[in-house]
CSV table of C-alpha atoms and ligand atoms in Angstrom, one decimal:
chain,number,residue,atom,x,y,z
A,1,UNK,CA,6.6,27.6,7.7
A,2,UNK,CA,4.9,24.9,9.7
A,3,UNK,CA,5.4,21.3,8.7
A,4,UNK,CA,1.7,21.1,7.8
A,5,UNK,CA,2.0,24.1,5.4
A,6,UNK,CA,5.1,22.5,3.8
A,7,UNK,CA,3.1,19.3,3.3
A,8,UNK,CA,0.3,21.3,1.6
A,9,UNK,CA,2.8,23.1,-0.6
A,10,UNK,CA,4.4,19.9,-1.6
A,11,UNK,CA,1.1,18.4,-2.7
A,12,UNK,CA,0.4,21.5,-4.7
A,13,UNK,CA,3.8,21.5,-6.4
A,14,UNK,CA,3.5,17.9,-7.4
A,15,UNK,CA,0.1,18.3,-8.9
A,16,UNK,CA,-0.2,17.8,-12.6
A,17,UNK,CA,-3.0,18.5,-15.1
A,18,UNK,CA,-3.6,16.6,-18.3
A,19,UNK,CA,-6.6,16.6,-20.7
A,20,UNK,CA,-9.1,17.5,-18.1
A,21,UNK,CA,-7.6,15.2,-15.4
A,22,UNK,CA,-5.6,16.0,-12.3
A,23,UNK,CA,-3.3,13.9,-10.3
A,24,UNK,CA,-0.3,14.2,-8.0
A,25,UNK,CA,3.1,12.7,-8.8
A,26,UNK,CA,4.9,11.0,-5.8
A,27,UNK,CA,8.2,12.8,-6.7
A,28,UNK,CA,8.9,15.0,-9.7
A,29,UNK,CA,12.3,13.6,-10.4
A,30,UNK,CA,12.2,9.9,-9.7
A,31,UNK,CA,8.4,9.2,-9.9
A,32,UNK,CA,6.9,11.6,-12.5
A,33,UNK,CA,3.8,9.4,-13.1
A,34,UNK,CA,0.7,8.5,-11.2
A,35,UNK,CA,0.7,5.5,-8.8
A,36,UNK,CA,-2.4,3.8,-7.4
A,37,UNK,CA,-1.8,3.6,-3.6
A,38,UNK,CA,0.2,6.9,-3.6
A,39,UNK,CA,-2.8,8.7,-5.1
A,40,UNK,CA,-5.0,7.2,-2.3
A,41,UNK,CA,-2.5,8.6,0.2
A,42,UNK,CA,-2.6,11.9,-1.6
A,43,UNK,CA,-6.4,12.0,-1.5
A,44,UNK,CA,-6.3,11.3,2.3
A,45,UNK,CA,-3.9,14.2,2.8
A,46,UNK,CA,-5.7,16.5,0.4
A,47,UNK,CA,-9.0,15.8,2.1
A,48,UNK,CA,-7.9,18.1,4.9
A,49,UNK,CA,-7.5,21.2,2.8
A,50,UNK,CA,-8.6,20.7,-0.8
A,51,UNK,CA,-11.5,18.3,-1.2
A,52,UNK,CA,-11.9,19.2,-4.9
A,53,UNK,CA,-8.3,18.1,-5.6
A,54,UNK,CA,-8.9,15.0,-3.4
A,55,UNK,CA,-11.9,14.0,-5.5
A,56,UNK,CA,-10.0,14.7,-8.7
A,57,UNK,CA,-7.2,12.4,-7.5
A,58,UNK,CA,-9.8,9.6,-7.2
A,59,UNK,CA,-11.5,10.4,-10.5
A,60,UNK,CA,-8.2,10.2,-12.4
A,61,UNK,CA,-7.6,6.7,-11.0
A,62,UNK,CA,-11.0,5.5,-12.1
A,63,UNK,CA,-10.6,7.0,-15.5
A,64,UNK,CA,-8.1,4.3,-16.4
A,65,UNK,CA,-9.8,1.3,-15.0
A,66,UNK,CA,-9.7,-1.9,-17.0
A,67,UNK,CA,-13.0,-3.5,-18.2
A,68,UNK,CA,-12.6,-6.3,-15.7
A,69,UNK,CA,-12.5,-3.8,-12.9
A,70,UNK,CA,-8.7,-3.9,-12.2
A,71,UNK,CA,-7.0,-0.6,-11.5
A,72,UNK,CA,-3.4,-0.4,-12.7
A,73,UNK,CA,-0.6,0.4,-10.3
A,74,UNK,CA,0.9,3.0,-12.7
A,75,UNK,CA,-0.8,5.6,-15.0
A,76,UNK,CA,1.2,7.2,-17.8
A,77,UNK,CA,-0.8,10.3,-18.6
A,78,UNK,CA,1.4,12.4,-20.7
A,79,UNK,CA,4.1,10.7,-22.7
A,80,UNK,CA,5.7,7.4,-22.9
A,81,UNK,CA,8.0,6.5,-20.0
A,82,UNK,CA,11.4,7.9,-19.6
A,83,UNK,CA,12.6,5.5,-16.9
A,84,UNK,CA,13.9,2.4,-18.7
A,85,UNK,CA,13.4,0.0,-15.8
A,86,UNK,CA,9.7,0.7,-15.8
A,87,UNK,CA,9.3,-0.1,-19.4
A,88,UNK,CA,8.3,-3.7,-18.9
A,89,UNK,CA,5.1,-2.6,-17.1
A,90,UNK,CA,4.0,-0.4,-19.9
A,91,UNK,CA,0.7,-1.4,-21.6
A,92,UNK,CA,0.0,1.8,-23.5
A,93,UNK,CA,-1.2,4.2,-20.8
A,94,UNK,CA,-1.3,2.0,-17.8
A,95,UNK,CA,0.5,-0.8,-16.2
A,96,UNK,CA,-0.8,-4.4,-16.1
A,97,UNK,CA,-0.5,-5.0,-12.4
A,98,UNK,CA,-2.2,-3.5,-9.4
A,99,UNK,CA,-1.3,-2.2,-6.0
A,100,UNK,CA,-2.7,-2.2,-2.4
A,101,UNK,CA,-6.4,-1.3,-2.6
A,102,UNK,CA,-6.6,1.9,-0.5
A,103,UNK,CA,-9.2,3.5,-2.7
A,104,UNK,CA,-12.4,3.0,-0.6
A,105,UNK,CA,-10.7,4.1,2.5
A,106,UNK,CA,-9.5,7.3,0.8
A,107,UNK,CA,-13.0,8.0,-0.7
A,108,UNK,CA,-14.6,7.5,2.7
A,109,UNK,CA,-12.1,9.9,4.3
A,110,UNK,CA,-13.0,12.6,1.8
A,111,UNK,CA,-16.7,12.0,2.4
A,112,UNK,CA,-16.4,12.1,6.1
A,113,UNK,CA,-14.9,15.6,5.9
A,114,UNK,CA,-16.6,17.1,2.9
A,115,UNK,CA,-19.7,15.0,2.1
A,116,UNK,CA,-20.9,15.3,-1.5
A,117,UNK,CA,-23.5,12.6,-2.4
A,118,UNK,CA,-23.1,13.2,-6.1
A,119,UNK,CA,-19.4,12.3,-6.0
A,120,UNK,CA,-20.1,9.2,-4.0
A,121,UNK,CA,-22.8,8.0,-6.4
A,122,UNK,CA,-20.4,8.7,-9.4
A,123,UNK,CA,-17.6,6.7,-8.0
A,124,UNK,CA,-19.6,3.9,-6.4
A,125,UNK,CA,-20.0,1.4,-9.2
A,126,UNK,CA,-16.4,1.5,-10.5
A,127,UNK,CA,-15.1,1.3,-7.0
A,128,UNK,CA,-17.2,-1.7,-6.2
A,129,UNK,CA,-16.0,-3.3,-9.5
A,130,UNK,CA,-12.4,-2.9,-8.4
A,131,UNK,CA,-13.0,-4.8,-5.2
A,132,UNK,CA,-15.1,-7.4,-7.0
A,133,UNK,CA,-12.2,-7.9,-9.4
A,134,UNK,CA,-9.8,-8.5,-6.4
A,135,UNK,CA,-12.2,-11.0,-4.8
A,136,UNK,CA,-13.2,-12.8,-8.0
A,137,UNK,CA,-10.0,-12.8,-10.0
A,138,UNK,CA,-7.3,-12.9,-7.3
A,139,UNK,CA,-8.5,-15.8,-5.3
A,140,UNK,CA,-8.0,-18.8,-7.5
A,141,UNK,CA,-9.3,-21.5,-5.1
A,142,UNK,CA,-12.0,-19.5,-3.3
A,143,UNK,CA,-9.9,-19.5,-0.1
A,144,UNK,CA,-10.8,-15.9,0.7
A,145,UNK,CA,-7.3,-14.7,0.5
A,146,UNK,CA,-6.2,-12.4,-2.3
A,147,UNK,CA,-3.0,-13.0,-4.3
A,148,UNK,CA,-0.4,-10.8,-5.9
A,149,UNK,CA,1.4,-11.8,-9.1
A,150,UNK,CA,4.5,-9.5,-8.8
A,151,UNK,CA,6.2,-8.1,-5.7
A,152,UNK,CA,5.5,-4.6,-7.1
A,153,UNK,CA,1.8,-5.2,-6.5
A,154,UNK,CA,2.6,-5.1,-2.7
A,155,UNK,CA,4.1,-1.6,-3.1
A,156,UNK,CA,7.2,-3.0,-1.3
A,157,UNK,CA,9.1,-3.8,-4.5
A,158,UNK,CA,12.2,-5.7,-3.1
A,159,UNK,CA,10.9,-6.8,0.3
A,160,UNK,CA,12.5,-10.0,1.5
A,161,UNK,CA,8.9,-11.3,2.0
A,162,UNK,CA,9.1,-12.2,-1.7
A,163,UNK,CA,12.6,-13.8,-1.8
A,164,UNK,CA,11.4,-17.4,-1.4
A,165,UNK,CA,8.7,-17.0,-4.1
A,166,UNK,CA,11.2,-15.4,-6.4
A,167,UNK,CA,14.1,-17.7,-5.6
A,168,UNK,CA,16.2,-14.7,-4.6
A,169,UNK,CA,19.1,-14.9,-2.3
A,170,UNK,CA,19.0,-12.9,0.9
A,171,UNK,CA,21.9,-10.7,-0.3
A,172,UNK,CA,20.4,-9.9,-3.7
A,173,UNK,CA,21.2,-6.4,-4.9
A,174,UNK,CA,18.6,-3.7,-5.7
A,175,UNK,CA,19.3,-3.8,-9.4
A,176,UNK,CA,19.4,-7.6,-9.6
A,177,UNK,CA,16.0,-7.7,-7.9
A,178,UNK,CA,14.6,-5.2,-10.3
A,179,UNK,CA,15.9,-7.4,-13.2
A,180,UNK,CA,14.2,-10.5,-11.7
A,181,UNK,CA,10.9,-8.6,-11.3
A,182,UNK,CA,11.1,-7.5,-14.9
A,183,UNK,CA,11.7,-11.1,-15.9
A,184,UNK,CA,8.6,-12.0,-14.0
A,185,UNK,CA,6.6,-9.4,-15.9
A,186,UNK,CA,7.8,-10.9,-19.1
A,187,UNK,CA,6.6,-14.3,-18.0
A,188,UNK,CA,3.3,-12.8,-17.0
A,189,UNK,CA,3.1,-11.2,-20.4
A,190,UNK,CA,3.0,-14.7,-21.8
A,191,UNK,CA,-0.1,-15.5,-19.7
A,192,UNK,CA,-1.5,-12.1,-20.7
A,193,UNK,CA,-1.6,-10.9,-17.1
A,194,UNK,CA,-4.6,-13.1,-16.6
A,195,UNK,CA,-4.0,-13.4,-12.8
A,196,UNK,CA,-5.6,-16.8,-12.4
A,197,UNK,CA,-3.3,-18.4,-14.9
A,198,UNK,CA,-0.2,-16.3,-14.1
A,199,UNK,CA,-0.3,-17.0,-10.4
A,200,UNK,CA,-0.4,-20.7,-11.0
A,201,UNK,CA,2.6,-20.6,-13.3
A,202,UNK,CA,4.9,-17.8,-12.1
A,203,UNK,CA,4.5,-16.1,-8.7
A,204,UNK,CA,1.8,-16.7,-6.2
A,205,UNK,CA,1.9,-14.9,-2.9
A,206,UNK,CA,-0.9,-14.0,-0.5
A,207,UNK,CA,0.6,-11.0,1.2
A,208,UNK,CA,-0.3,-9.9,4.7
A,209,UNK,CA,-0.4,-6.1,4.1
A,210,UNK,CA,-2.4,-6.4,0.9
A,211,UNK,CA,-5.0,-8.6,2.5
A,212,UNK,CA,-5.2,-6.5,5.7
A,213,UNK,CA,-5.6,-3.3,3.6
A,214,UNK,CA,-8.3,-5.0,1.5
A,215,UNK,CA,-10.2,-6.0,4.7
A,216,UNK,CA,-10.1,-2.5,6.1
A,217,UNK,CA,-11.1,-1.1,2.7
A,218,UNK,CA,-14.1,-3.5,2.4
A,219,UNK,CA,-15.2,-2.0,5.7
A,220,UNK,CA,-15.0,1.5,4.1
A,221,UNK,CA,-16.8,0.2,1.0
A,222,UNK,CA,-19.5,-1.1,3.2
A,223,UNK,CA,-19.9,2.4,4.8
A,224,UNK,CA,-20.2,3.9,1.3
A,225,UNK,CA,-22.7,1.4,0.1
A,226,UNK,CA,-24.8,1.7,3.3
A,227,UNK,CA,-24.8,5.5,3.1
A,228,UNK,CA,-26.0,5.3,-0.5
A,229,UNK,CA,-28.6,2.6,0.3
A,230,UNK,CA,-27.0,0.0,-1.9
A,231,UNK,CA,-27.8,-3.1,0.0
A,232,UNK,CA,-26.1,-5.6,-2.3
A,233,UNK,CA,-22.8,-3.8,-2.2
A,234,UNK,CA,-23.0,-3.5,1.6
A,235,UNK,CA,-23.7,-7.2,1.8
A,236,UNK,CA,-20.7,-8.0,-0.5
A,237,UNK,CA,-18.4,-5.9,1.5
A,238,UNK,CA,-19.4,-7.3,4.9
A,239,UNK,CA,-19.5,-10.9,3.8
A,240,UNK,CA,-16.1,-10.8,2.1
A,241,UNK,CA,-14.5,-8.8,4.9
A,242,UNK,CA,-15.6,-11.5,7.4
A,243,UNK,CA,-14.6,-14.4,5.2
A,244,UNK,CA,-11.1,-12.9,4.7
A,245,UNK,CA,-10.6,-12.3,8.4
A,246,UNK,CA,-11.4,-15.9,9.1
A,247,UNK,CA,-9.1,-17.1,6.3
A,248,UNK,CA,-6.2,-15.0,7.4
A,249,UNK,CA,-6.5,-16.4,10.9
A,250,UNK,CA,-6.7,-19.9,9.6
A,251,UNK,CA,-3.8,-19.8,7.1
A,252,UNK,CA,-1.5,-17.0,8.2
A,253,UNK,CA,-1.5,-16.8,12.0
A,254,UNK,CA,1.3,-18.5,13.9
A,255,UNK,CA,3.6,-17.6,16.8
A,256,UNK,CA,1.4,-14.6,17.6
A,257,UNK,CA,1.8,-12.8,14.2
A,258,UNK,CA,0.5,-13.1,10.7
A,259,UNK,CA,2.8,-14.4,7.9
A,260,UNK,CA,2.4,-14.0,4.2
A,261,UNK,CA,1.9,-17.4,2.4
A,262,UNK,CA,2.8,-18.7,-1.0
A,263,UNK,CA,1.6,-21.3,-3.4
A,264,UNK,CA,-1.5,-23.5,-3.4
A,265,UNK,CA,-0.7,-24.9,0.0
A,266,UNK,CA,-0.3,-21.6,1.9
A,267,UNK,CA,3.3,-22.2,2.8
A,268,UNK,CA,4.2,-19.6,5.4
A,269,UNK,CA,7.0,-17.2,4.5
A,270,UNK,CA,8.7,-16.7,7.8
A,271,UNK,CA,10.5,-13.4,7.3
A,272,UNK,CA,10.0,-10.8,10.0
A,273,UNK,CA,8.8,-7.5,8.5
A,274,UNK,CA,6.5,-4.6,9.5
A,275,UNK,CA,3.7,-6.9,8.3
A,276,UNK,CA,3.7,-8.0,12.0
A,277,UNK,CA,2.1,-4.7,12.9
A,278,UNK,CA,-0.2,-3.9,9.9
A,279,UNK,CA,-2.9,-6.4,11.0
A,280,UNK,CA,-3.8,-3.8,13.8
A,281,UNK,CA,-4.9,-1.5,11.0
A,282,UNK,CA,-7.9,-3.9,10.4
A,283,UNK,CA,-8.2,-5.0,14.0
A,284,UNK,CA,-7.2,-8.6,13.3
A,285,UNK,CA,-5.4,-9.2,16.6
A,286,UNK,CA,-7.3,-9.6,19.9
A,287,UNK,CA,-6.3,-7.0,22.5
A,288,UNK,CA,-4.1,-9.6,24.3
A,289,UNK,CA,-2.4,-10.5,21.0
A,290,UNK,CA,-1.8,-6.9,20.1
A,291,UNK,CA,-0.3,-6.3,23.5
A,292,UNK,CA,2.1,-9.2,22.9
A,293,UNK,CA,3.0,-7.8,19.4
A,294,UNK,CA,3.8,-4.4,20.9
A,295,UNK,CA,5.8,-5.9,23.8
A,296,UNK,CA,7.8,-8.4,21.8
A,297,UNK,CA,8.3,-6.7,18.5
A,298,UNK,CA,7.4,-3.0,18.6
A,299,UNK,CA,9.3,-2.1,21.7
A,300,UNK,CA,12.3,-4.2,20.6
A,301,UNK,CA,15.3,-2.1,19.6
A,302,UNK,CA,17.2,-5.2,18.4
A,303,UNK,CA,14.6,-5.9,15.8
A,304,UNK,CA,12.2,-3.2,14.6
A,305,UNK,CA,12.4,0.0,16.7
A,306,UNK,CA,14.9,2.6,15.9
A,307,UNK,CA,14.7,6.2,17.2
A,308,UNK,CA,13.7,7.2,13.7
A,309,UNK,CA,10.7,4.9,13.5
A,310,UNK,CA,9.8,1.3,12.8
A,311,UNK,CA,12.1,-0.6,10.4
A,312,UNK,CA,10.5,-2.3,7.3
A,313,UNK,CA,12.4,-5.5,8.1
A,314,UNK,CA,13.7,-6.8,11.4
A,315,UNK,CA,17.4,-6.2,12.0
A,316,UNK,CA,17.7,-9.9,12.8
A,317,UNK,CA,16.9,-11.0,9.3
A,318,UNK,CA,19.8,-12.0,7.1
A,319,UNK,CA,18.4,-9.8,4.3
A,320,UNK,CA,18.3,-6.7,6.5
A,321,UNK,CA,20.2,-3.7,5.1
A,322,UNK,CA,19.8,-0.2,6.6
A,323,UNK,CA,20.0,1.4,3.1
A,324,UNK,CA,18.3,-1.5,1.3
A,325,UNK,CA,15.1,0.1,-0.1
A,326,UNK,CA,12.3,-2.2,1.3
A,327,UNK,CA,14.9,-4.4,3.0
A,328,UNK,CA,15.2,-2.4,6.2
A,329,UNK,CA,14.7,1.3,5.9
A,330,UNK,CA,11.9,3.3,7.5
A,331,UNK,CA,9.1,4.2,5.1
A,332,UNK,CA,6.4,6.7,5.9
A,333,UNK,CA,3.2,5.0,4.8
A,334,UNK,CA,4.0,2.0,6.9
A,335,UNK,CA,4.5,4.4,9.8
A,336,UNK,CA,1.1,5.8,9.1
A,337,UNK,CA,-0.5,2.3,9.0
A,338,UNK,CA,1.2,1.4,12.2
A,339,UNK,CA,0.1,4.6,13.9
A,340,UNK,CA,-3.5,4.1,12.9
A,341,UNK,CA,-3.4,0.5,14.2
A,342,UNK,CA,-1.8,1.4,17.5
A,343,UNK,CA,-4.4,4.1,18.1
A,344,UNK,CA,-7.2,1.7,17.4
A,345,UNK,CA,-6.0,-0.5,20.2
A,346,UNK,CA,-5.3,2.3,22.6
A,347,UNK,CA,-1.5,2.3,22.5
A,348,UNK,CA,-1.2,6.0,22.9
A,349,UNK,CA,2.4,6.3,23.9
A,350,UNK,CA,3.6,4.0,21.1
A,351,UNK,CA,1.4,5.9,18.6
A,352,UNK,CA,2.9,9.2,19.8
A,353,UNK,CA,6.4,7.8,19.3
A,354,UNK,CA,5.7,6.8,15.7
A,355,UNK,CA,4.1,10.2,15.1
A,356,UNK,CA,7.0,12.2,16.5
A,357,UNK,CA,9.6,10.0,14.6
A,358,UNK,CA,7.7,10.7,11.4
A,359,UNK,CA,7.5,14.5,12.1
A,360,UNK,CA,11.2,14.6,12.9
A,361,UNK,CA,12.2,12.6,9.8
A,362,UNK,CA,10.1,14.8,7.5
A,363,UNK,CA,11.3,18.0,9.2
A,364,UNK,CA,15.0,17.2,9.0
A,365,UNK,CA,15.0,15.7,5.5
A,366,UNK,CA,12.4,17.7,3.7
A,367,UNK,CA,10.2,14.9,2.5
A,368,UNK,CA,12.5,12.1,1.3
A,369,UNK,CA,11.3,8.7,0.2
A,370,UNK,CA,12.8,6.5,3.0
A,371,UNK,CA,15.2,6.7,5.9
A,372,UNK,CA,18.2,4.9,7.2
A,373,UNK,CA,17.1,3.5,10.6
A,374,UNK,CA,20.6,3.7,12.0
A,375,UNK,CA,21.5,7.3,11.1
A,376,UNK,CA,18.1,8.9,10.2
A,377,UNK,CA,19.5,10.0,6.9
A,378,UNK,CA,16.8,10.7,4.2
A,379,UNK,CA,17.3,8.5,1.1
A,380,UNK,CA,15.8,8.0,-2.3
A,381,UNK,CA,13.4,10.3,-4.1
A,382,UNK,CA,13.2,14.0,-3.1
A,383,UNK,CA,10.0,16.0,-2.6
A,384,UNK,CA,8.3,12.6,-2.0
A,385,UNK,CA,4.7,12.8,-0.9
A,386,UNK,CA,4.2,10.1,1.6
A,387,UNK,CA,5.4,12.4,4.4
A,388,UNK,CA,2.2,14.5,3.8
A,389,UNK,CA,0.3,11.8,5.7
A,390,UNK,CA,1.4,13.8,8.8
A,391,UNK,CA,-1.7,15.8,7.9
A,392,UNK,CA,-3.8,12.7,8.9
A,393,UNK,CA,-1.9,12.2,12.2
A,394,UNK,CA,-3.0,15.2,14.1
A,395,UNK,CA,-5.0,13.6,16.9
B,1,GLC,C1,8.3,2.8,-5.2
B,1,GLC,C2,7.5,2.2,-4.0
B,1,GLC,C3,6.1,2.1,-4.3
B,1,GLC,C4,5.5,3.4,-4.8
B,1,GLC,C5,6.3,4.0,-5.9
B,1,GLC,C6,5.9,5.4,-6.2
B,1,GLC,O1,8.3,2.0,-6.2
B,1,GLC,O2,8.1,1.0,-3.6
B,1,GLC,O3,5.3,1.6,-3.2
B,1,GLC,O4,4.1,3.3,-5.2
B,1,GLC,O5,7.7,4.0,-5.5
B,1,GLC,O6,6.0,6.2,-5.1
């Protein structure tokens, strides 16, 4: 069976139905619930062969939206949670934190392939409200950079980008980190997950990937609004995309790359991670800057590049561990973001390298969660869906 057919089969097998809703679980054993950015990846992959399922994936996300527009990072459709370490996030049927906002991008991808105006109209207001929430509630000082209140909101749970803000040592273990994140959730429970108060008191990071993803998604939101003739929404998306680009340049750019920042003074967190590459996804580098990033970081086997793909953390970081979850291993959605960014700047050979590494990893491991950059060994959850993004890497 071709790899593409195996990807389609995996998405079908991981599909769940509940009370008129449909969604896809990232992995039946370890991740048997619905996650926000995972579902956006699923919708992108599904848009190639099952637009109805892709639309349902989006509808199920919007069905659990908070009144203030926030979308939870986890959705517990069926029963209460069985994984104890997730318990602290539970707030009845949905978690109290969010995840990188890939929704508008996914919706536009579905629409580009299988346009259905009725669907677009149906999802437009709630989708706009989600982006409004991020702009209005996650930017305490109106600096045009959006903040996260827990590392899990980045989707890179134990990334060393958050060590300084968490007060975590570089050799922190996986479980200790989880414990610390849960403690943070408990503190945020005290401020009732009101982001504006919680970020002032507990954890306040403006993360590069989250902001890049938001900028690229505001562009997609602008396309949706413009297509539907909603001038105000189009203006909102264009204006904030531009303001955020300028703010990222002002507060995050140094030494040729973008760094996440923390606290009210935008203190740079100088930890080298794949966040060096993701700005290409929203075209934040000039061509000359992108060339330097590729030359200095992408083609560097002593830091990021392994024959199995691009490491999540540079090997030169003290925190680097080849089996350390988000502290070194190769993850597949980052490979997809990097691939898209490289293509946008015309780095064809580099994009082809990432694509072939991704194909080989998936082929040899049968869709694992992440990969050891030194040995190529597939690690973590099995039957994990992020590898299905190969369906969106055909060109
Ligand atoms: C892990 C990942 C996170 C993902 C979740 C479900 O927690 O770090 O990004 O959303 O699994 O796949």
